[in-house]
Short mmCIF file of C-alpha atoms and ligand atoms in Angstrom, two decimals:
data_model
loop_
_atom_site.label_atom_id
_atom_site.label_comp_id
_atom_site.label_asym_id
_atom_site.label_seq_id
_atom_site.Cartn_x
_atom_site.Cartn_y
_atom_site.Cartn_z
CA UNK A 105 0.00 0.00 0.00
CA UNK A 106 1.22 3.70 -1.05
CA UNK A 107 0.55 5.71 2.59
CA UNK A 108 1.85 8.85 0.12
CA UNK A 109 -1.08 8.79 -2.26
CA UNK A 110 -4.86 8.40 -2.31
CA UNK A 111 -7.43 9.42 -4.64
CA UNK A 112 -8.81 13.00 -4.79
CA UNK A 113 -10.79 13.09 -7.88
CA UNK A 114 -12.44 10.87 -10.42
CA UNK A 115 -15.44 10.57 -12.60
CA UNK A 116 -17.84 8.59 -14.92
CA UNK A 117 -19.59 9.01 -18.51
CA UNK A 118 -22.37 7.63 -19.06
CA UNK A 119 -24.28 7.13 -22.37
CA UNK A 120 -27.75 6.98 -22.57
CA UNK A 121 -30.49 5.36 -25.32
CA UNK A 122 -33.52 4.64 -25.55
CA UNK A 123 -34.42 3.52 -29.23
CA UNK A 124 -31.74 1.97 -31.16
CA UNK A 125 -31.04 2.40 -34.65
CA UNK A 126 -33.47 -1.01 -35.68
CA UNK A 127 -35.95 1.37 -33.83
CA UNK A 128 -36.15 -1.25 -30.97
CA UNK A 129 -36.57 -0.02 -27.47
CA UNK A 130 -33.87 -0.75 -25.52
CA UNK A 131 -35.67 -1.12 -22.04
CA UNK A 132 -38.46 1.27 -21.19
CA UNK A 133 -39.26 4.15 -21.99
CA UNK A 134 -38.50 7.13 -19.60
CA UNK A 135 -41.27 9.73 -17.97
CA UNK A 136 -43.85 11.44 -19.65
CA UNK A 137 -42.46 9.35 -23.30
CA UNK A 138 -44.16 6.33 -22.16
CA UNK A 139 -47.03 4.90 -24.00
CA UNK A 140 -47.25 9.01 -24.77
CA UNK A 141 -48.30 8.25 -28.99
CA UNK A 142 -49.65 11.37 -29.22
CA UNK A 143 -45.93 13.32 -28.39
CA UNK A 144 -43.83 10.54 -30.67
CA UNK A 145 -46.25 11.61 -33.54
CA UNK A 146 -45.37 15.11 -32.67
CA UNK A 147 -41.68 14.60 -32.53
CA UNK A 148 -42.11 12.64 -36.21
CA UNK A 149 -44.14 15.99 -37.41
CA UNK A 150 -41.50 18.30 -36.42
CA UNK A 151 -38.46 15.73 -37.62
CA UNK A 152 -39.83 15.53 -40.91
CA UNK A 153 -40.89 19.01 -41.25
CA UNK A 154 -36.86 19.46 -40.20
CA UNK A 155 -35.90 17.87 -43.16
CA UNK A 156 -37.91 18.70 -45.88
CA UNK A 157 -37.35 22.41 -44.75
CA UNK A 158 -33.69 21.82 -44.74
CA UNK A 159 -33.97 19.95 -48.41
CA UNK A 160 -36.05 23.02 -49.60
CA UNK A 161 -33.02 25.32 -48.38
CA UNK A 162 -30.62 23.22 -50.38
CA UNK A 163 -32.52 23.53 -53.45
CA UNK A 164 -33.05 27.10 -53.52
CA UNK A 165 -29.54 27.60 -52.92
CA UNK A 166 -28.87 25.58 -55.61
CA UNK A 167 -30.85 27.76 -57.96
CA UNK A 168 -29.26 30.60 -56.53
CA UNK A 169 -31.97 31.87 -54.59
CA UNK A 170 -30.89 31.37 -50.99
CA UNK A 171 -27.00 32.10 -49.15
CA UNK A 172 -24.50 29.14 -48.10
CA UNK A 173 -26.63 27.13 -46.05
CA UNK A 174 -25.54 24.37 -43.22
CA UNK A 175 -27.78 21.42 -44.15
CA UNK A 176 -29.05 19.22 -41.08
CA UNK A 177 -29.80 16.20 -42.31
CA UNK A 178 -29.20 13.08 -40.02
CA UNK A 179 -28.75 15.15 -37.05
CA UNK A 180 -32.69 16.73 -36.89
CA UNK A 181 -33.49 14.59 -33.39
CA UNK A 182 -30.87 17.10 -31.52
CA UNK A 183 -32.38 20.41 -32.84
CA UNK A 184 -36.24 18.90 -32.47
CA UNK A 185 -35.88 17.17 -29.43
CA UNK A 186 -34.21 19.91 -27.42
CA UNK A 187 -36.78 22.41 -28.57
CA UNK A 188 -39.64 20.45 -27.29
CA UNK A 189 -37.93 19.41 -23.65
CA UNK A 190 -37.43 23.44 -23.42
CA UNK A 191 -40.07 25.45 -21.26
CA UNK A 192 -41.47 28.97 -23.35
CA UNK A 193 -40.01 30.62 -20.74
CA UNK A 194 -36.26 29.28 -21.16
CA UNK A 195 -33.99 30.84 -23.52
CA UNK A 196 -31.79 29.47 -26.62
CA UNK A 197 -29.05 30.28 -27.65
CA UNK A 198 -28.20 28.41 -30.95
CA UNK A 199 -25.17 27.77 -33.26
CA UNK A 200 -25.94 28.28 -36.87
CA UNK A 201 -27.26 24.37 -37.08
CA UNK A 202 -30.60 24.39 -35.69
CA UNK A 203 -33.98 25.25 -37.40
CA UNK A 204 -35.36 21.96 -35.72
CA UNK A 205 -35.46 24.10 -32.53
CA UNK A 206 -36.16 27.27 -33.26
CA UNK A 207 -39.18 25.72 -35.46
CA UNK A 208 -40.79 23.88 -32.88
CA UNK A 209 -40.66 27.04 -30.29
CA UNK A 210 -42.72 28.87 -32.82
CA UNK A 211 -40.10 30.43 -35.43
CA UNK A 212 -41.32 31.14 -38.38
CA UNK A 213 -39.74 29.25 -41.32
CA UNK A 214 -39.96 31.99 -43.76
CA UNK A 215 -37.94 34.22 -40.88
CA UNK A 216 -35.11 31.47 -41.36
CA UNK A 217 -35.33 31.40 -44.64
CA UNK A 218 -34.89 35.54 -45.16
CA UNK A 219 -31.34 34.77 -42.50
CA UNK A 220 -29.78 32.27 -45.00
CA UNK A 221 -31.29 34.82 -48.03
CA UNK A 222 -28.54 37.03 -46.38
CA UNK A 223 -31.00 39.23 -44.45
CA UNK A 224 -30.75 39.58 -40.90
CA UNK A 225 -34.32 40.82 -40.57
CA UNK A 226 -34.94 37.30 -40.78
CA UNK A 227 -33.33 37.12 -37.09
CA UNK A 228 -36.00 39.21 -35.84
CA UNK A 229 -38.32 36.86 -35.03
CA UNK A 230 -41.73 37.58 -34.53
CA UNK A 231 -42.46 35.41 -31.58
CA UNK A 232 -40.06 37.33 -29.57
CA UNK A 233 -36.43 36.93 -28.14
CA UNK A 234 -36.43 34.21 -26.14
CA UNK A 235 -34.45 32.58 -29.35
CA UNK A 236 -31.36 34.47 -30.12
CA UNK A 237 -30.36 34.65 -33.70
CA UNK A 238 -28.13 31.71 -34.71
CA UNK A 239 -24.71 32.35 -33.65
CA UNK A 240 -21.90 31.89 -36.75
CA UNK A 241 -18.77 32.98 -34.87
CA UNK A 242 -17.73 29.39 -33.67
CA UNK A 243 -18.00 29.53 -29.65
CA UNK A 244 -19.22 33.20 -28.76
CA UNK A 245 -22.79 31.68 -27.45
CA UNK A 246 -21.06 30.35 -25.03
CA UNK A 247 -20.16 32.93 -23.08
CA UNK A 248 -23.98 35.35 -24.47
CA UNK A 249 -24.97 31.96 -22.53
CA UNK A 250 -23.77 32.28 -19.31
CA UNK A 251 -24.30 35.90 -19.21
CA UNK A 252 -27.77 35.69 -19.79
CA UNK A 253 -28.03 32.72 -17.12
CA UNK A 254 -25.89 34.64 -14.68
CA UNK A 255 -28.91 37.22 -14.98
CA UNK A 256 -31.94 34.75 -14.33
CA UNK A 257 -29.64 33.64 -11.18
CA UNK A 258 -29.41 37.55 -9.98
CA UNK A 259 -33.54 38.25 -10.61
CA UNK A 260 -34.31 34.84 -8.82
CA UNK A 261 -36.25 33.29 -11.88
CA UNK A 262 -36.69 29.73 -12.68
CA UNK A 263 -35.88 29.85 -16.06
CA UNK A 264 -32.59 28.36 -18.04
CA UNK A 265 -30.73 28.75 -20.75
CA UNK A 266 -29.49 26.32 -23.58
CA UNK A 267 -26.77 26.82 -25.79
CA UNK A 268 -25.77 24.53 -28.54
CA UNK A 269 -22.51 24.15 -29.83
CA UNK A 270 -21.06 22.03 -32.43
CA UNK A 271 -17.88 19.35 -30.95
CA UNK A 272 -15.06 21.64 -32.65
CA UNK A 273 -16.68 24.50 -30.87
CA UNK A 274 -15.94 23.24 -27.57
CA UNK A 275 -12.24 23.76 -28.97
CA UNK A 276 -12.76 27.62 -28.35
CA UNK A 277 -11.50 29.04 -25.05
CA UNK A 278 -14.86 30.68 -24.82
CA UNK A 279 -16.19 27.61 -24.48
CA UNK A 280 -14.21 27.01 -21.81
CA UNK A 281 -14.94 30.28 -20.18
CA UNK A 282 -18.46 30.50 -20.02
CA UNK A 283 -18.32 26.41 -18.61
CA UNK A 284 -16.27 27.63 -15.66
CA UNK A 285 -18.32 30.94 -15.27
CA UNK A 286 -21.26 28.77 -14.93
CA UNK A 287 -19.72 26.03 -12.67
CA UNK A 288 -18.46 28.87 -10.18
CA UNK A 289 -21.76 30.88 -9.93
CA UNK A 290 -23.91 27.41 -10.74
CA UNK A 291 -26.01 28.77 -13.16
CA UNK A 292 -29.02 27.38 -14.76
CA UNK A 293 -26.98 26.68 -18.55
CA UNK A 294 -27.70 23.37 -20.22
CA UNK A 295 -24.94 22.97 -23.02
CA UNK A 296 -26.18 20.57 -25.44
CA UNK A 297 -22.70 19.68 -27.56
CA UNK A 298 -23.70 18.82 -31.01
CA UNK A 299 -21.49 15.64 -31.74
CA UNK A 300 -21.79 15.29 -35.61
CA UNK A 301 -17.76 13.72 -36.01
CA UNK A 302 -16.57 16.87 -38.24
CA UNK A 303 -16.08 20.64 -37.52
CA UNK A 304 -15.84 21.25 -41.82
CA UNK A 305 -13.14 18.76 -42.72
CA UNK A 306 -11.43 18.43 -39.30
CA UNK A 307 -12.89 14.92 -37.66
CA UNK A 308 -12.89 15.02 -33.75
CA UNK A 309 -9.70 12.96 -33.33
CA UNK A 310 -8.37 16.57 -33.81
CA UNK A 311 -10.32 18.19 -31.82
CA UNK A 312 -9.87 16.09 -28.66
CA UNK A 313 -7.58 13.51 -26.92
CA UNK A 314 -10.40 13.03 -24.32
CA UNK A 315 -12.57 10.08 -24.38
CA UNK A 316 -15.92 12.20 -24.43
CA UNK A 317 -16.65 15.76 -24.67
CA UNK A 318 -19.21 15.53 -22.12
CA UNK A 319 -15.99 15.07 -19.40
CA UNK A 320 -14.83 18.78 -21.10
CA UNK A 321 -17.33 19.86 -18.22
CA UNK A 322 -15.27 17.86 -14.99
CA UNK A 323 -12.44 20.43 -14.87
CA UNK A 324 -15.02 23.03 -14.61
CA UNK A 325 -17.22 21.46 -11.91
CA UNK A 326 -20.10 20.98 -14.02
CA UNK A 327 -21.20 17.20 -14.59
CA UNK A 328 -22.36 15.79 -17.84
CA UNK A 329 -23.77 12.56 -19.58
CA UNK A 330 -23.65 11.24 -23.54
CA UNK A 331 -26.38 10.67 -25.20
CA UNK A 332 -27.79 8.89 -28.68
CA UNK A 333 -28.25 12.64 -30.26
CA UNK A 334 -30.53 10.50 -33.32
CA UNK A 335 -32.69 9.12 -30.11
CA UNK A 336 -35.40 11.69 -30.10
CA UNK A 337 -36.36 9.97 -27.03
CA UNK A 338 -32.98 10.05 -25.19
CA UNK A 339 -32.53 14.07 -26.50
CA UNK A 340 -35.83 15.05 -25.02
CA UNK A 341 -35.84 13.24 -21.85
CA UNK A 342 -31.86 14.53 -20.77
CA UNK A 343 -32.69 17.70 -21.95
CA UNK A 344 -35.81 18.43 -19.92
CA UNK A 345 -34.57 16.64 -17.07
CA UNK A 346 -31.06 19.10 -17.10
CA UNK A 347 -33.30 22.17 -17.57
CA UNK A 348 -35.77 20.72 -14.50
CA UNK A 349 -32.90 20.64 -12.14
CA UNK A 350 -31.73 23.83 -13.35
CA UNK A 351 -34.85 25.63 -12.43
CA UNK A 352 -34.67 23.86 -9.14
CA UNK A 353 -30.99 25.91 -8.36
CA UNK A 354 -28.91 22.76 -9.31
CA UNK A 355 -26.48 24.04 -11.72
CA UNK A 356 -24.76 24.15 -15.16
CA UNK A 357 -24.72 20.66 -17.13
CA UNK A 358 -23.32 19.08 -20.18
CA UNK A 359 -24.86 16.93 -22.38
CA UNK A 360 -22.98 15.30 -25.53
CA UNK A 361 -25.37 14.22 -28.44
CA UNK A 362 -24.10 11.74 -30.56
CA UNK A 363 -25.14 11.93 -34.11
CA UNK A 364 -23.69 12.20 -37.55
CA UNK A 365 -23.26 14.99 -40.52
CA UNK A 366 -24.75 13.14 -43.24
CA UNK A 367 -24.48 16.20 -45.55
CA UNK A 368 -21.71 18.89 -46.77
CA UNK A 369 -20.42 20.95 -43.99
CA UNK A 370 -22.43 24.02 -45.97
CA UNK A 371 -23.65 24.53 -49.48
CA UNK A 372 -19.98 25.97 -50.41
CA UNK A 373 -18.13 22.32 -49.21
CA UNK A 374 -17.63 19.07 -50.68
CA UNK A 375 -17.61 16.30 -48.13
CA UNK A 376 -16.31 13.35 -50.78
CA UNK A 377 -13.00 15.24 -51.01
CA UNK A 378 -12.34 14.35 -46.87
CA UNK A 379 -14.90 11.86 -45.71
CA UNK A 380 -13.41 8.35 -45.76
CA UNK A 381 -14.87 6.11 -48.13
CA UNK A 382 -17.78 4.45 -46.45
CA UNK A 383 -18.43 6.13 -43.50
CA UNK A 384 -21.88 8.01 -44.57
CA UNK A 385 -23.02 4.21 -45.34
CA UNK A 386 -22.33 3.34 -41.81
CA UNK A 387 -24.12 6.31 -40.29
CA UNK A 388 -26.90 6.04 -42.64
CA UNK A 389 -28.76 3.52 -40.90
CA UNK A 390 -28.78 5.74 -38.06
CA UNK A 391 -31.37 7.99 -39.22
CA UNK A 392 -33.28 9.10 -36.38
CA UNK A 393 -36.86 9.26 -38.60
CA UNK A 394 -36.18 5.71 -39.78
CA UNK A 395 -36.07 4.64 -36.48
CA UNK A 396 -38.83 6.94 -34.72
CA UNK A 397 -40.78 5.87 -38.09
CA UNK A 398 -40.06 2.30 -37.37
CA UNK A 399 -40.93 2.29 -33.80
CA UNK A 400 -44.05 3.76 -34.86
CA UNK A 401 -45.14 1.27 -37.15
CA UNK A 402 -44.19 -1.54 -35.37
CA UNK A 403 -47.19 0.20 -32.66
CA UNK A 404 -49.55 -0.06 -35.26
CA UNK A 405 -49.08 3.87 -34.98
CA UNK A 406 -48.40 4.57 -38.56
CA UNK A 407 -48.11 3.05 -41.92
CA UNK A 408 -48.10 4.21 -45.69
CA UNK A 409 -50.64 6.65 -45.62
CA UNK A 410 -50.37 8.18 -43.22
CA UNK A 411 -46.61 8.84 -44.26
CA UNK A 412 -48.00 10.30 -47.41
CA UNK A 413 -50.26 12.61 -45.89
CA UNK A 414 -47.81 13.74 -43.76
CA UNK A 415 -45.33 14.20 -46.48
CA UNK A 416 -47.95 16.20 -48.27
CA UNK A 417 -49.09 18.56 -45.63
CA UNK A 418 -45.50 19.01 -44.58
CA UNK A 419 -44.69 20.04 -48.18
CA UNK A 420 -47.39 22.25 -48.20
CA UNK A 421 -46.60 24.26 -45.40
CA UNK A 422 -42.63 24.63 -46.50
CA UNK A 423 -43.42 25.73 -50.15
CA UNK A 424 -46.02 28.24 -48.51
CA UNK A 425 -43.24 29.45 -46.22
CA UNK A 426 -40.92 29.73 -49.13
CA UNK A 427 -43.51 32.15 -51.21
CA UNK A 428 -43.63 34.40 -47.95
CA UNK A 429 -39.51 34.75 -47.94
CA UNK A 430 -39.36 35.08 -52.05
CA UNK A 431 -41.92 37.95 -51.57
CA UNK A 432 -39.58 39.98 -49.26
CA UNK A 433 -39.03 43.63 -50.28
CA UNK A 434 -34.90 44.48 -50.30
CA UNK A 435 -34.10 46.04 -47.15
CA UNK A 436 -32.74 49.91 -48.00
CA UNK A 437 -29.36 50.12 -48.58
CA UNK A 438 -28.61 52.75 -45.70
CA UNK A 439 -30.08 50.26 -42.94
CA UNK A 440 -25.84 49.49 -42.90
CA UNK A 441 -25.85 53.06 -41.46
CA UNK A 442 -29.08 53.16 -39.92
CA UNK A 443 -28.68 50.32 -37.54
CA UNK A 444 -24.95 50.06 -36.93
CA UNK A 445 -23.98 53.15 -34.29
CA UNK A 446 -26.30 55.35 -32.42
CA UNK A 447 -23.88 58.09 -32.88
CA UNK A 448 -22.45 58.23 -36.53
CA UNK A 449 -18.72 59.13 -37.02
CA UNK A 450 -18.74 62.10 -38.84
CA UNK A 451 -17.92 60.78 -42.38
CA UNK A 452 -21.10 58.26 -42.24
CA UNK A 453 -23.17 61.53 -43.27
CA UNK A 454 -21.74 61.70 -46.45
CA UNK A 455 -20.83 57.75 -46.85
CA UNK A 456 -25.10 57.69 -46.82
CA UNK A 457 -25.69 60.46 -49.32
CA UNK A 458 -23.84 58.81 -51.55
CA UNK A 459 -24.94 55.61 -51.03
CA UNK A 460 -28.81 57.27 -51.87
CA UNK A 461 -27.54 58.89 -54.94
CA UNK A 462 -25.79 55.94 -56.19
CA UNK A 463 -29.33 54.23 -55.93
CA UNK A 464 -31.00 56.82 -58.01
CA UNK A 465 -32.31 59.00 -55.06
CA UNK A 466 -33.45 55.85 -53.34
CA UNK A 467 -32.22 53.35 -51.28
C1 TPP B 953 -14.52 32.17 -34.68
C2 TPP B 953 -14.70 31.38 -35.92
N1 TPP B 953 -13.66 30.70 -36.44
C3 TPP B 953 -13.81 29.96 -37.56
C4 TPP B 953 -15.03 29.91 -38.19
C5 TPP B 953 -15.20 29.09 -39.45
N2 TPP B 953 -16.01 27.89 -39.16
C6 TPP B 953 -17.30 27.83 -39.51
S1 TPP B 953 -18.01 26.38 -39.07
C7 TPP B 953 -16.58 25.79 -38.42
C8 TPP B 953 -16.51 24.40 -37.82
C9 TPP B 953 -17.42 24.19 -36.65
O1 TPP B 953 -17.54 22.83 -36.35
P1 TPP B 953 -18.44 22.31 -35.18
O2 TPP B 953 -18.33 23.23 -34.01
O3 TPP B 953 -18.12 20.89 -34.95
O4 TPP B 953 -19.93 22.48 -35.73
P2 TPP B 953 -20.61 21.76 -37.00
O5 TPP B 953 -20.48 22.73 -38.14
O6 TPP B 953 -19.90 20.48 -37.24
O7 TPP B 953 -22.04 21.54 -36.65
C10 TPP B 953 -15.56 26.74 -38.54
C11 TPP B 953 -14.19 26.53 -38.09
C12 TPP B 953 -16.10 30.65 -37.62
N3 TPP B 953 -17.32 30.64 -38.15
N4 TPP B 953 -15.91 31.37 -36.50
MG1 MG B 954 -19.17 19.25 -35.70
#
């Protein structure tokens, strides 16, 4: 025995799932997702409106009528599920990968349509602010995060805050800032780490020598779990359950979804020119509507046509959210001055006359 030595420290991961990729449960079913048909239909809604919303985006990019755009295919349980385990009254603060979320707190999809069109207007949404606008700066939401949790601590309100973040995002030192800011003053910040392997053509061998990004949080304090991110179940049961101690004054927490890109990093990158040769076969039968899908049918829940209807109705309400962001108006060319300084420097007076004349006397 070593009298000069004992252990101070240590820790465990653990990874949770619920429905496997043969869209078998694994067990039972946790909390208010059991025998709960009529919230696994919604989940399927929202996952395939996900999709054919981020397909849509593709193709109007594609026909040059839309900006680079970050497709989300294969990872739509993260975005969806965490949106649905949030409370109205808790606030998110997104990376750039996320219309699942934002969509089922009540964004509209033509406002995230006018964003990738290359028009912040788009980020105003009209539900309100308790969704910031996607955040493209890798990391910075971090720390908007923990400032905005650090002020729900100070009024004594049982909200929280979630922030996404993509795994090479947790390579930022803000990252690692706002983690310890919220360990220290325990705030209620859920960090859901968006696992998808890549951070553009950098896989996460680079990004890490640690088994699990979840343990990024130890160091900090702040304790954390790993999760099957294409497990709708698993994403909205850890989620809620985080956020629920969180409004009960029981700190920060990390939780590190699994999932997989199946697309191009954006519309401007080619993922056959890094991606090793089969790997988007393997993940492919990971898809987390296959499985919910599966599941479902195996319940005698849902079958063909009901699939088509769906598909239909879905359709429906994307192209009719598309018309609404074609038939924007160009925002005038002086909101660049407008909206950038309360004060203007002095040569912004003239910088704006010219910009009117150059547009014929209007801009
Ligand atoms: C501060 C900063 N540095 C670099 C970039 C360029 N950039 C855009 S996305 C990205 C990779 C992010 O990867 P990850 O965090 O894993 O998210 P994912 O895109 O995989 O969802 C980088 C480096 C940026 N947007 N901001
Ligand atoms: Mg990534």
């Amino acid at each position: 025995m070593n009298n000069n030595k004992k252990s101070v420290a240590s820790f465990e991961i653990f990874y949770y799932e619920y429905l496997n990729e043969k869209g078998e449960l694994i067990g039972e079913l946790p909390g208010a997702l059991q025998n709960n048909p009529e919230l696994w239909q919604k989940f399927y809604r929202y996952l395939v409106l996900n999709r054919i919303y981020d397909e849509t985006a593709i193709k109007l990019q594609r026909t040059g009528q839309l900006g680079t755009y970050p497709p989300t295919q294969g990872q739509e349980a993260i975005g969806v599920g965490m949106g649905m385990a949030m409370h109205e009254d808790d606030i998110f603060v997104p990376y750039y990968r996320e219309p699942g979320t934002h969509l089922t707190r009540g964004v509209k999809m033509e406002e995230l349509y006018t964003f990738w069109g290359g028009d912040e207007r788009g980020n105003n949404f009209t539900k309100g602010t308790r969704d910031l606008p996607d955040c493209i700066p890798i990391g910075t939401q971090s720390l908007h995060g923990a400032g905005i949790a650090m002020a729900m601590k100070l009024r004594k309100e049982k909200r929280a805050v979630v922030v996404s973040i993509g795994d090479g995002g947790t390579s930022q030192g803000n990252f690692y800032e706002a983690i310890n800011f919220a360990g220290v003053h325990q705030l209620p910040l859920i960090f859901v780490i968006n696992n998808n392997h890549w951070a553009i053509s950098v896989p996460t061998e680079l990004q890490t020598h640690a088994q699990t990004f979840a343990q990024k949080g130890i160091a900090a304090g702040v304790p954390g779990e790993q999760i099957d991110g294409n497990d709708i179940f698993a994403v909205y049961h850890h989620v809620r359950q985080a956020i629920d101690a969180a409004h009960q004054g029981k700190g920060p927490y990390i939780i590190e979804a699994i999932t997989y890109r199946m697309g191009d990093h954006t519309t401007a990158d080619d993922a056959s020119r890094y991606r090793p040769g089969n790997e988007l076969d393997e993940n492919k039968d990971k898809d987390p509507i296959k499985r919910l899908r599966t599941f479902m049918a195996a319940q005698n829940l849902w079958n063909e046509a009901k699939e088509k209807a769906l598909y239909a109705e879905v359709k429906a309400e994307v192209d009719a959210a598309v018309q609404k962001y074609l038939s924007n108006t160009a925002a005038p060319a002086t909101d660049i001055f407008d909206y950038m300084y309360d004060t203007w420097p002095e040569s912004y007076h003239e910088q704006r006359d010219e910009v009117i004349a150059y547009h014929g006397g209007e801009a």
